[in-house]
Short mmCIF file of C-alpha atoms and ligand atoms in Angstrom, two decimals:
data_model
loop_
_atom_site.label_atom_id
_atom_site.label_comp_id
_atom_site.label_asym_id
_atom_site.label_seq_id
_atom_site.Cartn_x
_atom_site.Cartn_y
_atom_site.Cartn_z
CA UNK A 109 -10.64 22.98 20.27
CA UNK A 110 -13.64 20.90 21.34
CA UNK A 111 -15.95 23.88 21.17
CA UNK A 112 -14.74 24.68 17.67
CA UNK A 113 -15.25 21.11 16.54
CA UNK A 114 -18.75 21.08 17.96
CA UNK A 115 -19.82 24.26 16.27
CA UNK A 116 -18.58 22.85 12.99
CA UNK A 117 -20.19 19.47 13.37
CA UNK A 118 -22.58 18.99 10.52
CA UNK A 119 -26.21 19.77 10.97
CA UNK A 120 -28.81 17.40 12.26
CA UNK A 121 -30.20 15.67 9.28
CA UNK A 122 -31.09 12.58 11.21
CA UNK A 123 -32.05 14.23 14.39
CA UNK A 124 -35.14 12.54 14.54
CA UNK A 125 -34.04 9.22 13.66
CA UNK A 126 -36.21 8.08 16.48
CA UNK A 127 -33.58 5.58 17.16
CA UNK A 128 -35.08 5.31 20.56
CA UNK A 129 -37.65 2.63 20.16
CA UNK A 130 -40.25 4.50 22.11
CA UNK A 131 -41.99 5.55 18.96
CA UNK A 132 -44.67 3.75 17.10
CA UNK A 133 -44.59 3.85 13.32
CA UNK A 134 -46.89 6.86 12.85
CA UNK A 135 -44.62 8.94 15.02
CA UNK A 136 -41.72 8.32 12.66
CA UNK A 137 -43.36 10.13 9.79
CA UNK A 138 -42.40 13.70 10.81
CA UNK A 139 -38.78 12.78 10.19
CA UNK A 140 -39.30 12.68 6.49
CA UNK A 141 -40.48 16.29 6.55
CA UNK A 142 -37.43 17.74 8.26
CA UNK A 143 -36.14 21.06 6.99
CA UNK A 144 -33.72 20.50 4.16
CA UNK A 145 -30.08 20.42 5.07
CA UNK A 146 -26.86 20.48 3.07
CA UNK A 147 -25.81 17.21 4.63
CA UNK A 148 -26.42 13.95 2.88
CA UNK A 149 -29.28 11.97 4.38
CA UNK A 150 -27.98 9.50 6.88
CA UNK A 151 -28.71 5.87 6.94
CA UNK A 152 -30.94 5.84 9.93
CA UNK A 153 -33.56 7.92 8.21
CA UNK A 154 -33.73 5.08 5.75
CA UNK A 155 -33.21 2.24 8.19
CA UNK A 156 -34.89 -0.81 6.81
CA UNK A 157 -35.78 -2.02 10.28
CA UNK A 158 -37.14 1.24 11.53
CA UNK A 159 -39.17 2.15 8.53
CA UNK A 160 -40.72 -1.27 8.80
CA UNK A 161 -41.24 -1.04 12.52
CA UNK A 162 -44.75 -1.61 13.68
CA UNK A 163 -46.82 -0.21 16.47
CA UNK A 164 -45.21 -2.85 18.62
CA UNK A 165 -42.15 -0.63 18.74
CA UNK A 166 -44.09 1.74 20.91
CA UNK A 167 -44.60 -0.90 23.55
CA UNK A 168 -41.13 -2.41 23.58
CA UNK A 169 -38.84 -1.74 26.47
CA UNK A 170 -35.35 -1.44 25.15
CA UNK A 171 -32.77 -3.14 27.23
CA UNK A 172 -29.13 -2.24 27.00
CA UNK A 173 -26.75 -4.95 28.06
CA UNK A 174 -25.37 -3.49 31.22
CA UNK A 175 -28.03 -4.37 33.79
CA UNK A 176 -26.71 -7.26 35.79
CA UNK A 177 -28.16 -9.71 38.22
CA UNK A 178 -31.54 -9.66 36.58
CA UNK A 179 -33.40 -12.85 37.35
CA UNK A 180 -33.69 -14.59 34.01
CA UNK A 181 -36.97 -15.91 32.63
CA UNK A 182 -36.71 -19.67 32.61
CA UNK A 183 -38.33 -21.59 29.85
CA UNK A 184 -38.43 -25.28 30.47
CA UNK A 185 -40.64 -26.30 27.59
CA UNK A 186 -38.91 -29.08 25.68
CA UNK A 187 -38.07 -28.01 22.14
CA UNK A 188 -36.35 -29.98 19.41
CA UNK A 189 -32.59 -29.45 19.39
CA UNK A 190 -31.48 -26.65 17.06
CA UNK A 191 -28.49 -27.14 14.77
CA UNK A 192 -26.31 -25.25 17.26
CA UNK A 193 -27.49 -27.32 20.23
CA UNK A 194 -26.72 -30.51 18.28
CA UNK A 195 -23.29 -29.13 17.43
CA UNK A 196 -22.51 -28.19 21.06
CA UNK A 197 -23.66 -31.59 22.31
CA UNK A 198 -21.50 -33.37 19.76
CA UNK A 199 -18.45 -31.29 20.72
CA UNK A 200 -19.00 -32.26 24.39
CA UNK A 201 -19.55 -35.90 23.44
CA UNK A 202 -16.49 -36.26 21.22
CA UNK A 203 -14.30 -34.25 23.58
CA UNK A 204 -15.33 -36.77 26.21
CA UNK A 205 -16.15 -34.08 28.78
CA UNK A 206 -17.47 -30.59 29.39
CA UNK A 207 -16.37 -27.46 27.52
CA UNK A 208 -15.39 -24.13 29.09
CA UNK A 209 -17.94 -21.33 29.39
CA UNK A 210 -15.69 -19.38 27.00
CA UNK A 211 -15.90 -22.06 24.34
CA UNK A 212 -19.66 -22.26 24.83
CA UNK A 213 -19.96 -18.46 24.51
CA UNK A 214 -17.81 -18.33 21.40
CA UNK A 215 -19.80 -21.07 19.66
CA UNK A 216 -23.11 -19.52 20.66
CA UNK A 217 -22.20 -16.06 19.36
CA UNK A 218 -20.00 -16.69 16.36
CA UNK A 219 -20.37 -20.26 15.14
CA UNK A 220 -20.14 -19.69 11.36
CA UNK A 221 -23.36 -21.58 10.55
CA UNK A 222 -25.71 -20.72 13.36
CA UNK A 223 -24.03 -18.33 15.81
CA UNK A 224 -26.23 -15.61 17.30
CA UNK A 225 -24.64 -12.75 15.34
CA UNK A 226 -24.03 -14.53 12.08
CA UNK A 227 -27.31 -14.43 10.21
CA UNK A 228 -29.37 -11.45 11.33
CA UNK A 229 -29.78 -7.94 12.65
CA UNK A 230 -30.15 -8.25 16.42
CA UNK A 231 -30.37 -4.58 17.44
CA UNK A 232 -33.13 -2.13 18.29
CA UNK A 233 -36.80 -2.43 19.15
CA UNK A 234 -37.32 -5.38 16.82
CA UNK A 235 -34.16 -7.12 18.00
CA UNK A 236 -32.86 -8.18 21.38
CA UNK A 237 -31.11 -5.15 22.84
CA UNK A 238 -30.22 -1.52 22.18
CA UNK A 239 -26.81 0.13 21.97
CA UNK A 240 -25.80 3.80 22.29
CA UNK A 241 -25.32 4.47 18.55
CA UNK A 242 -28.86 3.16 18.03
CA UNK A 243 -30.18 5.32 20.87
CA UNK A 244 -29.09 8.67 19.43
CA UNK A 245 -27.12 10.14 16.53
CA UNK A 246 -25.27 12.23 19.13
CA UNK A 247 -23.25 9.22 20.23
CA UNK A 248 -21.53 8.65 16.86
CA UNK A 249 -21.13 12.40 16.45
CA UNK A 250 -19.28 12.68 19.76
CA UNK A 251 -17.03 9.75 18.81
CA UNK A 252 -16.38 11.75 15.63
CA UNK A 253 -15.31 14.73 17.73
CA UNK A 254 -12.95 12.48 19.70
CA UNK A 255 -11.51 11.03 16.50
CA UNK A 256 -10.85 14.43 14.88
CA UNK A 257 -9.17 15.67 18.10
CA UNK A 258 -6.87 12.64 18.12
CA UNK A 259 -6.12 13.03 14.40
CA UNK A 260 -5.08 16.65 15.11
CA UNK A 261 -2.86 15.46 17.98
CA UNK A 262 -1.35 12.95 15.59
CA UNK A 263 -0.22 15.86 13.38
CA UNK A 264 -3.07 15.54 10.82
CA UNK A 265 -1.55 12.63 8.88
CA UNK A 266 -2.57 12.39 5.23
CA UNK A 267 -3.56 8.77 5.60
CA UNK A 268 -5.18 7.07 8.59
CA UNK A 269 -6.64 3.63 9.08
CA UNK A 270 -9.89 4.12 10.99
CA UNK A 271 -10.73 0.68 12.34
CA UNK A 272 -14.01 -0.17 14.01
CA UNK A 273 -14.27 -3.46 15.86
CA UNK A 274 -17.77 -4.99 15.75
CA UNK A 275 -19.68 -2.18 14.00
CA UNK A 276 -23.16 -3.78 14.35
CA UNK A 277 -25.42 -1.95 11.89
CA UNK A 278 -22.67 0.56 11.05
CA UNK A 279 -24.64 3.36 12.67
CA UNK A 280 -21.76 4.78 14.72
CA UNK A 281 -19.59 5.07 11.60
CA UNK A 282 -22.41 6.66 9.60
CA UNK A 283 -22.91 9.29 12.31
CA UNK A 284 -19.17 9.83 12.66
CA UNK A 285 -18.76 10.43 8.92
CA UNK A 286 -21.76 12.74 8.70
CA UNK A 287 -20.71 14.65 11.80
CA UNK A 288 -17.15 15.18 10.59
CA UNK A 289 -17.96 15.82 6.94
CA UNK A 290 -16.93 19.49 7.17
CA UNK A 291 -13.38 18.48 8.14
CA UNK A 292 -12.40 17.60 4.60
CA UNK A 293 -8.71 17.01 5.32
CA UNK A 294 -9.75 14.56 8.00
CA UNK A 295 -12.32 12.62 5.97
CA UNK A 296 -10.01 12.56 2.94
CA UNK A 297 -7.31 10.92 5.06
CA UNK A 298 -9.53 8.03 6.10
CA UNK A 299 -9.37 4.40 5.09
CA UNK A 300 -12.12 2.66 7.02
CA UNK A 301 -11.59 -0.93 8.11
CA UNK A 302 -14.55 -2.74 9.66
CA UNK A 303 -13.75 -5.86 11.66
CA UNK A 304 -16.92 -7.90 11.60
CA UNK A 305 -17.43 -11.67 11.81
CA UNK A 306 -21.06 -11.70 10.69
CA UNK A 307 -21.77 -11.82 6.94
CA UNK A 308 -25.32 -10.55 7.58
CA UNK A 309 -24.06 -7.52 9.52
CA UNK A 310 -21.32 -6.86 6.96
CA UNK A 311 -24.09 -6.54 4.37
CA UNK A 312 -26.08 -4.19 6.55
CA UNK A 313 -22.98 -2.03 7.17
CA UNK A 314 -22.35 -1.93 3.41
CA UNK A 315 -25.92 -0.76 2.88
CA UNK A 316 -26.01 1.81 5.69
CA UNK A 317 -22.66 3.31 4.70
CA UNK A 318 -24.09 3.64 1.19
CA UNK A 319 -21.22 1.74 -0.32
CA UNK A 320 -20.58 1.01 -3.93
CA UNK A 321 -18.29 -1.91 -4.61
CA UNK A 322 -14.88 -1.39 -6.07
CA UNK A 323 -14.28 -3.96 -8.79
CA UNK A 324 -16.20 -7.11 -7.96
CA UNK A 325 -14.82 -7.50 -4.46
CA UNK A 326 -17.42 -7.05 -1.75
CA UNK A 327 -14.66 -6.76 0.84
CA UNK A 328 -13.63 -3.37 -0.53
CA UNK A 329 -15.98 -0.54 -1.36
CA UNK A 330 -16.36 3.24 -1.40
CA UNK A 331 -18.78 4.87 1.01
CA UNK A 332 -20.65 7.62 -0.79
CA UNK A 333 -21.17 9.34 2.58
CA UNK A 334 -17.64 10.75 2.47
CA UNK A 335 -16.04 9.19 -0.60
CA UNK A 336 -14.07 7.00 1.78
CA UNK A 337 -12.69 3.53 1.00
CA UNK A 338 -14.20 0.85 3.25
CA UNK A 339 -12.74 -2.62 3.77
CA UNK A 340 -14.10 -5.59 5.72
CA UNK A 341 -12.12 -8.12 7.74
CA UNK A 342 -13.05 -10.83 10.19
CA UNK A 343 -10.15 -10.18 12.58
CA UNK A 344 -7.95 -7.23 13.52
CA UNK A 345 -4.84 -9.15 12.43
CA UNK A 346 -6.14 -9.05 8.84
CA UNK A 347 -6.11 -5.22 8.76
CA UNK A 348 -2.89 -4.01 7.09
CA UNK A 349 -0.53 -2.27 9.52
CA UNK A 350 2.20 0.32 9.00
CA UNK A 351 -0.23 3.26 8.77
CA UNK A 352 -1.26 5.67 11.59
CA UNK A 353 -4.31 4.10 13.15
CA UNK A 354 -7.42 5.02 15.11
CA UNK A 355 -9.42 2.13 16.56
CA UNK A 356 -12.96 2.30 17.94
CA UNK A 357 -14.40 -0.59 19.95
CA UNK A 358 -17.90 0.09 21.18
CA UNK A 359 -19.67 -2.84 22.84
CA UNK A 360 -17.19 -5.23 21.25
CA UNK A 361 -15.26 -6.43 24.28
CA UNK A 362 -18.41 -7.53 26.11
CA UNK A 363 -19.05 -10.06 23.33
CA UNK A 364 -15.63 -11.70 23.72
CA UNK A 365 -15.65 -15.07 25.48
CA UNK A 366 -15.05 -15.26 29.23
CA UNK A 367 -13.84 -18.13 31.39
CA UNK A 368 -15.50 -18.43 34.79
CA UNK A 369 -13.74 -19.68 37.91
CA UNK A 370 -15.24 -20.57 41.25
CA UNK A 371 -13.65 -21.12 44.65
CA UNK A 372 -14.34 -24.62 45.99
CA UNK A 373 -12.96 -26.80 48.78
CA UNK A 374 -10.51 -28.05 46.13
CA UNK A 375 -9.33 -24.50 45.39
CA UNK A 376 -10.16 -22.50 42.27
CA UNK A 377 -12.02 -24.60 39.69
CA UNK A 378 -13.15 -23.60 36.21
CA UNK A 379 -16.89 -23.61 35.58
CA UNK A 380 -17.72 -25.74 32.54
CA UNK A 381 -20.76 -26.60 30.42
CA UNK A 382 -21.82 -30.24 30.25
CA UNK A 383 -24.88 -32.22 29.14
CA UNK A 384 -26.86 -33.80 31.98
CA UNK A 385 -28.70 -37.11 31.99
CA UNK A 386 -31.87 -35.27 31.03
CA UNK A 387 -30.03 -34.17 27.89
CA UNK A 388 -30.09 -30.51 29.01
CA UNK A 389 -27.01 -28.30 29.35
CA UNK A 390 -25.79 -27.74 32.91
CA UNK A 391 -22.84 -26.16 34.68
CA UNK A 392 -20.22 -28.35 36.35
CA UNK A 393 -16.86 -27.63 37.97
CA UNK A 394 -13.79 -28.93 36.23
CA UNK A 395 -12.23 -31.87 38.09
CA UNK A 396 -8.67 -30.78 37.27
CA UNK A 397 -6.77 -27.59 36.43
CA UNK A 398 -7.54 -26.14 32.99
CA UNK A 399 -5.25 -24.19 30.61
CA UNK A 400 -7.15 -20.93 31.29
CA UNK A 401 -5.92 -21.10 34.90
CA UNK A 402 -2.70 -19.50 33.61
CA UNK A 403 -4.67 -16.38 32.75
CA UNK A 404 -6.35 -16.51 36.16
CA UNK A 405 -2.93 -16.41 37.79
CA UNK A 406 -1.92 -13.50 35.57
CA UNK A 407 -5.12 -11.59 36.31
CA UNK A 408 -4.77 -12.11 40.04
CA UNK A 409 -1.34 -10.46 40.01
CA UNK A 410 -3.13 -7.30 38.82
CA UNK A 411 -5.80 -7.49 41.53
CA UNK A 412 -5.64 -5.56 44.77
CA UNK A 413 -5.22 -7.61 48.00
CA UNK A 414 -8.80 -6.65 49.02
CA UNK A 415 -10.13 -7.89 45.70
CA UNK A 416 -8.24 -11.14 46.05
CA UNK A 417 -9.56 -11.74 49.54
CA UNK A 418 -13.21 -11.13 48.75
CA UNK A 419 -13.56 -13.14 45.59
CA UNK A 420 -15.58 -16.32 45.33
CA UNK A 421 -16.03 -16.16 41.56
CA UNK A 422 -13.80 -14.63 38.87
CA UNK A 423 -14.42 -14.00 35.21
CA UNK A 424 -11.46 -13.57 32.89
CA UNK A 425 -11.27 -13.02 29.16
CA UNK A 426 -7.99 -14.18 27.58
CA UNK A 427 -9.39 -13.16 24.17
CA UNK A 428 -9.79 -9.58 25.45
CA UNK A 429 -6.26 -9.59 26.83
CA UNK A 430 -4.83 -10.90 23.54
CA UNK A 431 -6.85 -8.43 21.47
CA UNK A 432 -5.64 -5.56 23.67
CA UNK A 433 -2.05 -6.65 23.16
CA UNK A 434 -2.56 -6.62 19.40
CA UNK A 435 -4.12 -3.14 19.64
CA UNK A 436 -1.30 -1.81 21.83
CA UNK A 437 1.43 -3.20 19.58
CA UNK A 438 -0.20 -1.63 16.52
CA UNK A 439 -0.71 1.75 18.18
CA UNK A 440 2.79 1.55 19.68
CA UNK A 441 4.45 1.04 16.31
CA UNK A 442 2.11 2.83 13.86
CA UNK A 443 0.98 5.80 16.00
CA UNK A 444 -2.56 6.85 16.84
CA UNK A 445 -4.91 5.53 19.49
CA UNK A 446 -7.82 3.33 20.43
CA UNK A 447 -11.07 4.14 22.19
CA UNK A 448 -12.86 1.40 24.08
CA UNK A 449 -16.36 2.02 25.39
CA UNK A 450 -18.33 -0.70 27.07
CA UNK A 451 -20.20 -1.57 30.19
CA UNK A 452 -17.91 -2.89 32.81
CA UNK A 453 -15.98 -2.17 35.98
CA UNK A 454 -12.77 -0.55 37.04
CA UNK A 455 -12.02 -3.75 38.95
CA UNK A 456 -12.00 -7.51 38.74
CA UNK A 457 -15.25 -9.08 37.53
CA UNK A 458 -16.96 -11.69 39.58
CA UNK A 459 -19.92 -13.29 37.78
CA UNK A 460 -21.52 -11.15 35.10
CA UNK A 461 -22.27 -13.29 32.07
CA UNK A 462 -25.86 -12.77 30.96
CA UNK A 463 -28.22 -13.69 28.15
CA UNK A 464 -30.77 -11.33 26.59
CA UNK A 465 -33.54 -12.25 24.20
CA UNK A 466 -36.14 -9.75 22.99
CA UNK A 467 -35.18 -7.26 25.69
CA UNK A 468 -35.57 -9.82 28.50
CA UNK A 469 -32.95 -11.59 30.55
CA UNK A 470 -33.06 -15.33 29.97
CA UNK A 471 -31.15 -18.36 31.19
CA UNK A 472 -27.66 -18.61 29.67
CA UNK A 473 -28.11 -22.27 28.81
CA UNK A 474 -31.63 -21.99 27.33
CA UNK A 475 -31.88 -22.36 23.56
CA UNK A 476 -28.30 -21.20 22.82
CA UNK A 477 -27.92 -19.09 19.68
CA UNK A 478 -31.32 -17.44 20.12
CA UNK A 479 -30.15 -14.95 22.77
CA UNK A 480 -27.23 -12.57 23.05
CA UNK A 481 -24.53 -13.47 25.56
CA UNK A 482 -22.35 -10.73 27.01
CA UNK A 483 -20.20 -10.06 30.05
CA UNK A 484 -18.92 -7.07 31.98
CA UNK A 485 -15.63 -5.72 30.68
CA UNK A 486 -12.65 -5.87 33.02
CA UNK A 487 -11.00 -2.48 32.38
CA UNK A 488 -7.92 -2.95 34.60
CA UNK A 489 -7.12 -6.09 32.66
CA UNK A 490 -7.23 -4.07 29.41
CA UNK A 491 -4.96 -1.43 30.91
CA UNK A 492 -2.38 -3.94 32.16
CA UNK A 493 -2.45 -5.96 28.93
CA UNK A 494 -1.80 -2.83 26.86
CA UNK A 495 1.03 -1.63 29.10
CA UNK A 496 2.59 -5.09 29.05
CA UNK A 497 2.46 -5.29 25.24
CA UNK A 498 4.10 -1.97 24.35
CA UNK A 499 6.21 0.63 26.09
CA UNK A 500 5.16 3.14 23.48
CA UNK A 501 1.57 3.44 24.60
CA UNK A 502 -0.15 5.15 27.51
CA UNK A 503 -3.56 4.16 28.85
CA UNK A 504 -6.16 6.69 30.01
CA UNK A 505 -9.30 6.11 32.03
CA UNK A 506 -11.64 4.49 32.49
CA UNK A 507 -14.05 7.35 33.01
CA UNK A 508 -17.81 7.08 32.87
CA UNK A 509 -19.61 7.55 29.56
CA UNK A 510 -21.35 10.49 31.16
CA UNK A 511 -18.03 12.23 31.94
CA UNK A 512 -16.64 11.28 28.55
CA UNK A 513 -19.53 12.61 26.46
CA UNK A 514 -20.05 15.56 28.82
CA UNK A 515 -16.42 16.67 28.53
CA UNK A 516 -16.54 16.30 24.76
CA UNK A 517 -19.47 18.73 24.71
CA UNK A 518 -22.62 16.68 24.19
CA UNK A 519 -24.54 19.42 26.04
CA UNK A 520 -23.69 21.95 23.33
CA UNK A 521 -24.66 19.44 20.71
CA UNK A 522 -28.06 18.66 22.19
CA UNK A 523 -28.75 22.38 22.63
CA UNK A 524 -27.90 23.04 18.99
CA UNK A 525 -30.14 20.21 17.84
CA UNK A 526 -33.01 21.35 20.06
CA UNK A 527 -33.02 24.74 18.29
CA UNK A 528 -34.37 23.18 15.18
CA UNK A 529 -36.98 20.56 15.94
CA UNK A 530 -40.62 19.99 16.80
CA UNK A 531 -41.99 18.76 20.13
CA UNK A 532 -41.82 15.11 19.28
CA UNK A 533 -38.30 15.38 18.00
CA UNK A 534 -37.32 17.31 21.12
CA UNK A 535 -38.72 14.51 23.28
CA UNK A 536 -36.71 11.98 21.29
CA UNK A 537 -33.57 14.06 21.72
CA UNK A 538 -34.08 14.54 25.42
CA UNK A 539 -34.74 10.89 26.10
CA UNK A 540 -31.76 9.92 23.89
CA UNK A 541 -29.58 12.37 25.76
CA UNK A 542 -30.71 10.96 29.09
CA UNK A 543 -30.03 7.41 27.98
CA UNK A 544 -26.50 8.33 26.93
CA UNK A 545 -25.44 10.39 29.92
CA UNK A 546 -28.04 9.91 32.67
CA UNK A 547 -27.99 7.47 35.54
CA UNK A 548 -31.06 5.38 36.37
CA UNK A 549 -34.63 6.36 35.44
CA UNK A 550 -35.18 9.71 33.70
CA UNK A 551 -36.81 12.12 36.19
CA UNK A 552 -38.57 14.17 33.50
CA UNK A 553 -40.38 11.27 31.86
CA UNK A 554 -44.15 11.63 31.56
CA UNK A 555 -44.88 8.71 29.25
CA UNK A 556 -45.77 5.14 30.20
CA UNK A 557 -43.69 3.80 33.09
CA UNK A 558 -42.47 0.77 31.20
CA UNK A 559 -40.93 3.04 28.58
CA UNK A 560 -39.03 5.25 31.01
CA UNK A 561 -35.56 5.94 29.56
CA UNK A 562 -32.85 4.38 31.71
CA UNK A 563 -29.52 6.22 31.73
CA UNK A 564 -26.42 4.34 30.61
CA UNK A 565 -24.08 7.19 31.58
CA UNK A 566 -22.58 5.66 34.73
CA UNK A 567 -22.64 1.99 33.80
CA UNK A 568 -20.67 2.42 30.57
CA UNK A 569 -17.00 3.33 30.80
CA UNK A 570 -14.52 4.80 28.31
CA UNK A 571 -10.80 4.05 28.09
CA UNK A 572 -8.17 5.22 25.60
CA UNK A 573 -4.88 3.60 24.59
CA UNK A 574 -2.67 6.04 22.67
CA UNK A 575 0.83 6.23 21.30
CA UNK A 576 2.94 8.23 23.78
CA UNK A 577 3.90 10.68 21.02
CA UNK A 578 0.30 11.81 20.90
CA UNK A 579 0.26 13.04 24.50
CA UNK A 580 -2.94 12.76 26.51
CA UNK A 581 -6.07 12.38 24.41
CA UNK A 582 -9.23 14.48 24.88
CA UNK A 583 -11.05 14.43 27.24
CA UNK A 584 -8.74 12.51 29.57
CA UNK A 585 -6.50 15.54 30.29
N1 SAH B 3 -20.72 -1.63 18.03
C1 SAH B 3 -22.07 -1.93 17.67
C2 SAH B 3 -22.46 -3.40 17.80
C3 SAH B 3 -22.17 -4.07 19.11
S1 SAH B 3 -22.64 -5.78 19.14
C4 SAH B 3 -23.02 -1.06 18.45
O1 SAH B 3 -22.61 -0.48 19.44
O2 SAH B 3 -24.19 -0.96 18.07
C5 SAH B 3 -21.12 -6.63 18.79
C6 SAH B 3 -20.64 -6.54 17.36
O3 SAH B 3 -19.41 -7.26 17.27
C7 SAH B 3 -21.54 -7.17 16.30
O4 SAH B 3 -21.38 -6.45 15.11
C8 SAH B 3 -20.96 -8.58 16.17
O5 SAH B 3 -21.31 -9.24 14.98
C9 SAH B 3 -19.48 -8.29 16.28
N2 SAH B 3 -18.67 -9.40 16.81
C10 SAH B 3 -18.90 -10.11 17.94
N3 SAH B 3 -17.90 -10.99 18.15
C11 SAH B 3 -17.02 -10.81 17.14
C12 SAH B 3 -15.76 -11.41 16.82
N4 SAH B 3 -15.23 -12.37 17.57
N5 SAH B 3 -15.11 -10.99 15.71
C13 SAH B 3 -15.63 -10.00 14.92
N6 SAH B 3 -16.81 -9.40 15.18
C14 SAH B 3 -17.50 -9.79 16.28
#
């Protein structure tokens, strides 16, 4: 079935999207002279950011968010407090004590007025970090293959809610819709629901999905890419249930707040954020037990004895556990499945929270709101949370992104695309392919060292939660 889906996947209109930021502006121009194709032009060929990208793009190293333990750049120059810093300090002051790392992370990323994600596009060469859908069109296309396979296993329902959590620029969904456009029964069944907290990114998704508004409500539109209704929500709970559902969460879990615990002579203490006498943020250990300790206890019951023995630090994400329960209950009662892809571990996470600004690792407490914060995803905790929430679901994986995309047939896809491109486009495809499925530095790279593509294939993991009636999803068989 996979082979058939791949051969029918729509042709490579955006092949050259040069989503890899290794290109300077002049090198983008060949994309506009691609051979004509029956497929509608995809958004990336008209990306506002990319068409405006300058020669600087050619010298930017694109950092994905998985590389851990990178020594951050420290900047100690005093700067006036931003609105977010003032807000965080006032919360700490009025609370009369430090706040958890999770609360800090949540404020920094999603504070409605000045959270990191709320007011801008943060992706790509001009932003802070790069994600797989932005690396290559093949990523969204392969997710499309996975989605059609699941829909077939679900008995080809006439109506499906396709929910994406944290769609960023909307690129994955654009590629999925273009790639599956020949499966008319599938695309006609879709009602797309985008769960996105950022008004700025909602706008960008609306634009990239080529939406026209239905009535005057901006929260509901029709994407002209596949004639599909698109709705926006700020939480999963807001998405109507009672309909067979497919959920995609790519690099969403890593943005959910984590609590950090540290072993001390007093036992396990939660790490908190306080303001020091120099008026700078600093980490302190909580003097007494905190409510999140309940989740620590729960998580430790899922850990192996070896894990428990070795640990000095633990990171847990109650928000991720709660979200997974909501996903599992929905899938358990409505049918369908969820695909979670993120960087993380098939084990308990020790100390992974990191901050990235302009493709560099920076100190977590420096100038909050100006850098992305993200943490490794704890896949066993997702598995156990799902199994605990519903008897009607089964959990598959995690497997590496490389295995996942490889088993879905990305090799056939790249070969097909390579048949119809020039040298520059072929280089873009090959480096994109390496970044998606390779491990470490690309061996074939002949360009400047600092632009060597780094494979994300082993550091990113894929997991599926499906309704038991659907059997085992591809490619976890
Ligand atoms: N999936 C995209 C973007 C990943 S970045 C990609 O792979 O390119 C994380 C995305 O989740 C952003 O769109 C961000 O605005 C959104 N997001 C982060 N925290 C959120 C929350 N608590 N609720 C809803 N959306 C959130």
